[in-house]
Short mmCIF file of C-alpha atoms and ligand atoms in Angstrom, two decimals:
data_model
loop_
_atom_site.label_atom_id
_atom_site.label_comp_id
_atom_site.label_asym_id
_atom_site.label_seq_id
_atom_site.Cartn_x
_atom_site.Cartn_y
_atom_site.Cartn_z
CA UNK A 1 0.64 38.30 184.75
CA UNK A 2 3.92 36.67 183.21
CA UNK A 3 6.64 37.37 185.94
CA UNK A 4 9.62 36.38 184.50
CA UNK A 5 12.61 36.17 187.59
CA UNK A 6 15.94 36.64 185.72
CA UNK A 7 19.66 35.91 187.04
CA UNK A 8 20.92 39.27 186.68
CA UNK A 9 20.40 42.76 185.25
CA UNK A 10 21.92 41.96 182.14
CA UNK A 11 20.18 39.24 181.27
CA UNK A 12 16.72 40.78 182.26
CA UNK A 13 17.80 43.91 179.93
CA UNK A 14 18.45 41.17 177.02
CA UNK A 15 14.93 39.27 177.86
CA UNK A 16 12.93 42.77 177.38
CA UNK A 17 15.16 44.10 174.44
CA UNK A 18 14.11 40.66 172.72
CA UNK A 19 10.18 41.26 173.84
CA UNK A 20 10.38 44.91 172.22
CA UNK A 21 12.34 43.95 169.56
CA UNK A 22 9.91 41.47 168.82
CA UNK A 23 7.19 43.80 168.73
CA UNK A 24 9.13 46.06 166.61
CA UNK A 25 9.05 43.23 163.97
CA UNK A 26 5.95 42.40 164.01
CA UNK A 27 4.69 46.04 164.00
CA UNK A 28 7.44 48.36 162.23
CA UNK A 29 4.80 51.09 162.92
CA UNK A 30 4.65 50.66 166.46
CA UNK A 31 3.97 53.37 169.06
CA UNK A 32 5.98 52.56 171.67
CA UNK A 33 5.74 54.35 175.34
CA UNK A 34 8.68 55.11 177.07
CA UNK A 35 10.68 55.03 180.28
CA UNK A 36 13.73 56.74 182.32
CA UNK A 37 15.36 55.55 184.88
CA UNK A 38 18.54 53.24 185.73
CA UNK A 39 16.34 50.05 184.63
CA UNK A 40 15.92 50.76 181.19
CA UNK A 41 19.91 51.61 180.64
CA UNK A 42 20.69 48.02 179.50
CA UNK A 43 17.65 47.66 177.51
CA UNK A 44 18.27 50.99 175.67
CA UNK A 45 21.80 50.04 174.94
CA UNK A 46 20.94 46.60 173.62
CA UNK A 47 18.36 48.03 171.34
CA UNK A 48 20.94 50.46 170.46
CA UNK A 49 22.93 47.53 169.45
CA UNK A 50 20.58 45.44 167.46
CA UNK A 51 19.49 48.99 165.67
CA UNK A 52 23.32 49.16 164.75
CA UNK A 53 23.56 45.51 163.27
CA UNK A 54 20.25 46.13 161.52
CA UNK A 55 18.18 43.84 163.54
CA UNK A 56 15.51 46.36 164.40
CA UNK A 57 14.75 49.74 162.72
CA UNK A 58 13.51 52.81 164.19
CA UNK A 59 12.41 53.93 161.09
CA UNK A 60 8.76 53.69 161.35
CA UNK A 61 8.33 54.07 165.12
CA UNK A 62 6.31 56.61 167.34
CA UNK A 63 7.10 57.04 171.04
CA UNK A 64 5.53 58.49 173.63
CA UNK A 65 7.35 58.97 176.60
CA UNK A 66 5.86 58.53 180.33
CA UNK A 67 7.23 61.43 182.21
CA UNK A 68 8.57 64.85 182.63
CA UNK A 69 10.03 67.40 185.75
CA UNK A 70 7.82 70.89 185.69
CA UNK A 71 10.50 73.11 184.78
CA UNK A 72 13.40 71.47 182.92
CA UNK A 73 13.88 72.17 179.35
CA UNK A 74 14.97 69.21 176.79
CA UNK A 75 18.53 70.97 176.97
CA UNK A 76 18.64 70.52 180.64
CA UNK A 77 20.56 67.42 181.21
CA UNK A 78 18.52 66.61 184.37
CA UNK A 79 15.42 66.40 181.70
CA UNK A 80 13.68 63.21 180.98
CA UNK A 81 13.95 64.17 177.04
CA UNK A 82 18.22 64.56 177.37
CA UNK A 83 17.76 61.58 178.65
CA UNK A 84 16.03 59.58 175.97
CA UNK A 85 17.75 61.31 173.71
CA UNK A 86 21.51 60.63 174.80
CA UNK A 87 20.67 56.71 175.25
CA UNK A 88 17.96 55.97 172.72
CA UNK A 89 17.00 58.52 170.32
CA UNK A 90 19.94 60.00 169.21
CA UNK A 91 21.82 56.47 168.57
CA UNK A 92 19.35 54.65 166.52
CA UNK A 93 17.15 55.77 163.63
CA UNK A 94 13.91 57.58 165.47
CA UNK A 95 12.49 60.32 163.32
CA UNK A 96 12.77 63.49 165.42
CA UNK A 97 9.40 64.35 164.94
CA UNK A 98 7.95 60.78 166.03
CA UNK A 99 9.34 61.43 169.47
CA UNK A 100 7.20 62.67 172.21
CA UNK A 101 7.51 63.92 175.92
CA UNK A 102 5.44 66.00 177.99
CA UNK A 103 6.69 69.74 177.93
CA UNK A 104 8.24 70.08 180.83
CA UNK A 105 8.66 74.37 180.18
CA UNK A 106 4.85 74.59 179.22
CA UNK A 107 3.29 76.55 182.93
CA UNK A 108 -0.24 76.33 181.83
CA UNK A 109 -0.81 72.89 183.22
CA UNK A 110 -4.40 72.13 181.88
CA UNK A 111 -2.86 73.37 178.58
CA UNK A 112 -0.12 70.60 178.80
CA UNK A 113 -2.13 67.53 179.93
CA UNK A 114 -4.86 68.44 177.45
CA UNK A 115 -2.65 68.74 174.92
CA UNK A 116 -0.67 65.30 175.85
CA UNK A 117 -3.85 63.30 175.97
CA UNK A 118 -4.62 64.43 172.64
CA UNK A 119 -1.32 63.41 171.14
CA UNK A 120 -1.34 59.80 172.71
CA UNK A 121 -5.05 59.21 170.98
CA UNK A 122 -4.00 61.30 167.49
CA UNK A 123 -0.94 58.32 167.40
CA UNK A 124 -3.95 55.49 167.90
CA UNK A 125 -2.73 54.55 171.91
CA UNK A 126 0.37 52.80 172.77
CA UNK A 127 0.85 49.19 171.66
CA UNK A 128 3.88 48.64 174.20
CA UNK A 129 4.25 50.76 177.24
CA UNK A 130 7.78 50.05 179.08
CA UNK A 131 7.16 50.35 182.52
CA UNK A 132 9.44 50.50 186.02
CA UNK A 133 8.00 51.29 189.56
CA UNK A 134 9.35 53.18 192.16
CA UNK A 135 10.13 52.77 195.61
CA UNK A 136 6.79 53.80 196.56
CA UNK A 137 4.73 52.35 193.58
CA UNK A 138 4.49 54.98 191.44
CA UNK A 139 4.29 54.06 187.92
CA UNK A 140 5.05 56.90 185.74
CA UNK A 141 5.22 59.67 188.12
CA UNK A 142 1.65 58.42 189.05
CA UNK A 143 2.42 58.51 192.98
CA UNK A 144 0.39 57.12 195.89
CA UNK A 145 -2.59 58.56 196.10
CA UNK A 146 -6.19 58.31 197.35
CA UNK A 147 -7.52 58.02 193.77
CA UNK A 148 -6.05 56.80 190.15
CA UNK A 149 -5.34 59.36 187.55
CA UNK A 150 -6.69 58.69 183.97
CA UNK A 151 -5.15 61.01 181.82
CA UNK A 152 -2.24 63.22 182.15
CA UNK A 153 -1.89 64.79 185.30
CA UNK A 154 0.81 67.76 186.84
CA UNK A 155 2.27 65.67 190.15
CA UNK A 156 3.38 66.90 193.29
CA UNK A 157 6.35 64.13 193.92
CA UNK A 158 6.64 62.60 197.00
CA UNK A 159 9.72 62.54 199.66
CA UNK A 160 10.63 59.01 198.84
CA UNK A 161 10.89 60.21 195.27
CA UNK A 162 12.31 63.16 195.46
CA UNK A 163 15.29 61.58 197.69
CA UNK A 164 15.44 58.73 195.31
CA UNK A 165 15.57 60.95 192.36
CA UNK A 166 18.20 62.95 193.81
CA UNK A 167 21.13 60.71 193.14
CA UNK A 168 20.82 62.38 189.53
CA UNK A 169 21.36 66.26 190.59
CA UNK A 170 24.03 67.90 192.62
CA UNK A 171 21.82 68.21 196.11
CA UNK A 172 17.88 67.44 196.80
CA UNK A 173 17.53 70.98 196.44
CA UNK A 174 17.72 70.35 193.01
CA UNK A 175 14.95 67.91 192.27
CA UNK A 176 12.20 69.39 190.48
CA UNK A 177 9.30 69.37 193.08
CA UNK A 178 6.43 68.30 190.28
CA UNK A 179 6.47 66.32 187.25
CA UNK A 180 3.57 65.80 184.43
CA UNK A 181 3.45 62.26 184.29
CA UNK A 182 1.09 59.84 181.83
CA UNK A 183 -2.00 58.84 183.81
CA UNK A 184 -2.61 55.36 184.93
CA UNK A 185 -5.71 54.93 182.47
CA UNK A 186 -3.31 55.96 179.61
CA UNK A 187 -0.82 53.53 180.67
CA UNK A 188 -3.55 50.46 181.54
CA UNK A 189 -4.79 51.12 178.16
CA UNK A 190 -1.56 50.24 176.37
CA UNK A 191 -2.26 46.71 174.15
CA UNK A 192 0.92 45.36 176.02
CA UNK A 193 2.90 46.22 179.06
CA UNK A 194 6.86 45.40 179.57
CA UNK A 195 7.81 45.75 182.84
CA UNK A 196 10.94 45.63 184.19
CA UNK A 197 12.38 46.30 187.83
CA UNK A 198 16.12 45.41 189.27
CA UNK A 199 17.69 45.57 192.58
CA UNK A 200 16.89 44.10 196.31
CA UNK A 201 14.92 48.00 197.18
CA UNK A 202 12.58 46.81 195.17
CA UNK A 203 11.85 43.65 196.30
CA UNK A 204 9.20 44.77 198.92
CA UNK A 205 7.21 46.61 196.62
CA UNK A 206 7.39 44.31 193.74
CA UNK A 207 5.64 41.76 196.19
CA UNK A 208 2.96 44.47 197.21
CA UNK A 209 2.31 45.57 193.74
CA UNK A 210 1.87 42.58 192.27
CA UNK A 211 0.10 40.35 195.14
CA UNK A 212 -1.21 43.03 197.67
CA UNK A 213 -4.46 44.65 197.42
CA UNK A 214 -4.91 46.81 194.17
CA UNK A 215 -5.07 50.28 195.94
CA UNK A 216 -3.68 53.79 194.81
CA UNK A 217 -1.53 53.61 197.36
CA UNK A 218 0.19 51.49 195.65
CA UNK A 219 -0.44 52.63 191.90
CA UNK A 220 1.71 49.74 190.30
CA UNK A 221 -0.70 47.06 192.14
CA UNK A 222 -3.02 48.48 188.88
CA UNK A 223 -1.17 46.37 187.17
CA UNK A 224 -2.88 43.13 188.34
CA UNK A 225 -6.51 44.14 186.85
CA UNK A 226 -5.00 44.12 182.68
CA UNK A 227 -2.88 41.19 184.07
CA UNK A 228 -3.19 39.44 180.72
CA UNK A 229 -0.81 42.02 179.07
CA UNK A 230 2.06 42.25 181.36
CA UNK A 231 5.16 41.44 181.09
CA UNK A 232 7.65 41.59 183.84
CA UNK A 233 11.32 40.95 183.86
CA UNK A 234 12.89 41.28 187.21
CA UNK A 235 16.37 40.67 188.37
CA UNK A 236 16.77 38.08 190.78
CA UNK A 237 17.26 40.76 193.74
CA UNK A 238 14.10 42.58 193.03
CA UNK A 239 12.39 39.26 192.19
CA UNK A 240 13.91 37.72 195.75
CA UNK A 241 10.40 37.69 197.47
CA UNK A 242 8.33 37.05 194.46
CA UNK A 243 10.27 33.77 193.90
CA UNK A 244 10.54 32.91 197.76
CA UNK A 245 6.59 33.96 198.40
CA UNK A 246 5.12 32.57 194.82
CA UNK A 247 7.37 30.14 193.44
CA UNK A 248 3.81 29.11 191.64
CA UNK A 249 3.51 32.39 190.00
CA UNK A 250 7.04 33.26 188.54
CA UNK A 251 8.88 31.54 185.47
CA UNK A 252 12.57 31.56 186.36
CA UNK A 253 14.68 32.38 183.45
C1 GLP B 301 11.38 57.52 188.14
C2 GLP B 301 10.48 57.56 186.89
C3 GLP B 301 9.73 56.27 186.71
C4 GLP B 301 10.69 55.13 186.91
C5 GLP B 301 11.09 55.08 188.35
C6 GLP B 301 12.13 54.00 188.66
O1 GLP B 301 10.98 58.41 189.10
N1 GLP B 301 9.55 58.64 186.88
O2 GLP B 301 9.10 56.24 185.43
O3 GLP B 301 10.08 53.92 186.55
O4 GLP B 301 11.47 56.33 188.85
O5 GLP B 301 13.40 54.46 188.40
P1 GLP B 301 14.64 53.52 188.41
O6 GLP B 301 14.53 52.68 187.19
O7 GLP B 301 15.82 54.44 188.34
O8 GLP B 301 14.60 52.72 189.65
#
């Protein structure tokens, strides 16, 4: 695995905005799988930028994205799709019907998965999955568990998600309870992987994932079996024991 430690947030966003941009022009065409979260803000908003200044072109691209809550609609401004839409897709030049999410309204859970699985292999698999981790691990909404999930799976989320999570709605009440989230397999699949993490609360489990024992406990620690075809940019808080612990194993920036 490539673990690059960077200064600060900003310049980890720039790093990974010039990895995807680079794959976007190599591969106009590519399908790229997506991400919510604070970490990919500054990313978004650089590609936002170079899309502007006609660096990069959306043009061509497919996404897929890695998450939804059970029970928000794209409208809801809580919803993973608002999300992507208000800081990626509606800013740079993504056809609106190359842009994918799970269907967060769709009850019929099987339905949903099925039908999300299908998708991802009718757009020929992901050639760059943007990733971040949890508190706990969880990649996607893929949370610790006693097994890995392959495909799509409905989640139950756990405490330390739902209590992270809730700095985005009014009260914990609020948080959505279960989310259908990309399954490991899917995202392991992906011909690359960009990761990206910030902050000093995830500094423990950046050290776990990437050097502890590969367990679903920890479903990020995945990540070290397709180790040729990650990518990590880290801040220098979440990257604090990485650097300390395996000065061997990390390319500061
Ligand atoms: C959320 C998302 C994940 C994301 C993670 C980290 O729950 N489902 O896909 O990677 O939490 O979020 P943040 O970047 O805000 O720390």
């Amino acid at each position: 695995m490539k673990i690059y430690v960077c200064p600060t947030y900003d310049v980890m966003s720039k790093k990974a905005a010039d990895v995807m941009s680079a794959q976007l022009i190599l591969k106009p065409d590519s399908v790229l799988g997506l991400a919510t979260g604070s970490s990919p803000l500054g990313l978004y908003g650089e590609l936002v930028e170079r899309c502007e200044r006609g660096e990069i072109s959306f043009e061509k691209v497919t996404t897929v994205n890695l998450d939804e809550y059970c029970g928000l609609s794209p409208d809801n401004d809580q919803s993973y799709s608002y999300f992507m839409h208000k800081n990626l897709f509606d800013r740079v030049n993504i056809r609106p019907e190359n842009v994918h999410l799970p269907d967060g309204t769709n009850t019929d859970a099987e339905a949903e998965t099925k039908r999300y699985d299908a998708l991802i292999a009718s757009v020929g698999g992901v050639d760059m999955q943007l990733l971040g981790i949890g508190v706990d691990g969880h990649i996607g909404f893929n949370e610790p568990a006693d097994h890995f999930s392959v495909g799509t799976v409905r989640v139950a989320l756990t405490e330390s998600t739902i209590e992270a999570n809730s700095r985005f709605f009014a009260s914990e009440d609020e948080v959505p309870r279960y989310a259908y989230s990309m399954g490991c397999g899917t995202i392991l699949n992906a011909d690359k992987i960009l990761f990206i993490a910030n902050g000093k609360n995830k500094a423990e489990i950046l050290e776990q994932a990437f050097f502890g024992p590969v367990t679903p406990q920890v479903p990020a620690s995945l990540l070290q079996l397709v180790a040729d075809k990650v990518y990590a940019f880290v801040d220098a808080e979440a990257g604090a024991l990485l650097a300390a612990n395996h000065p061997e194993e990390v390319i500061l920036v």
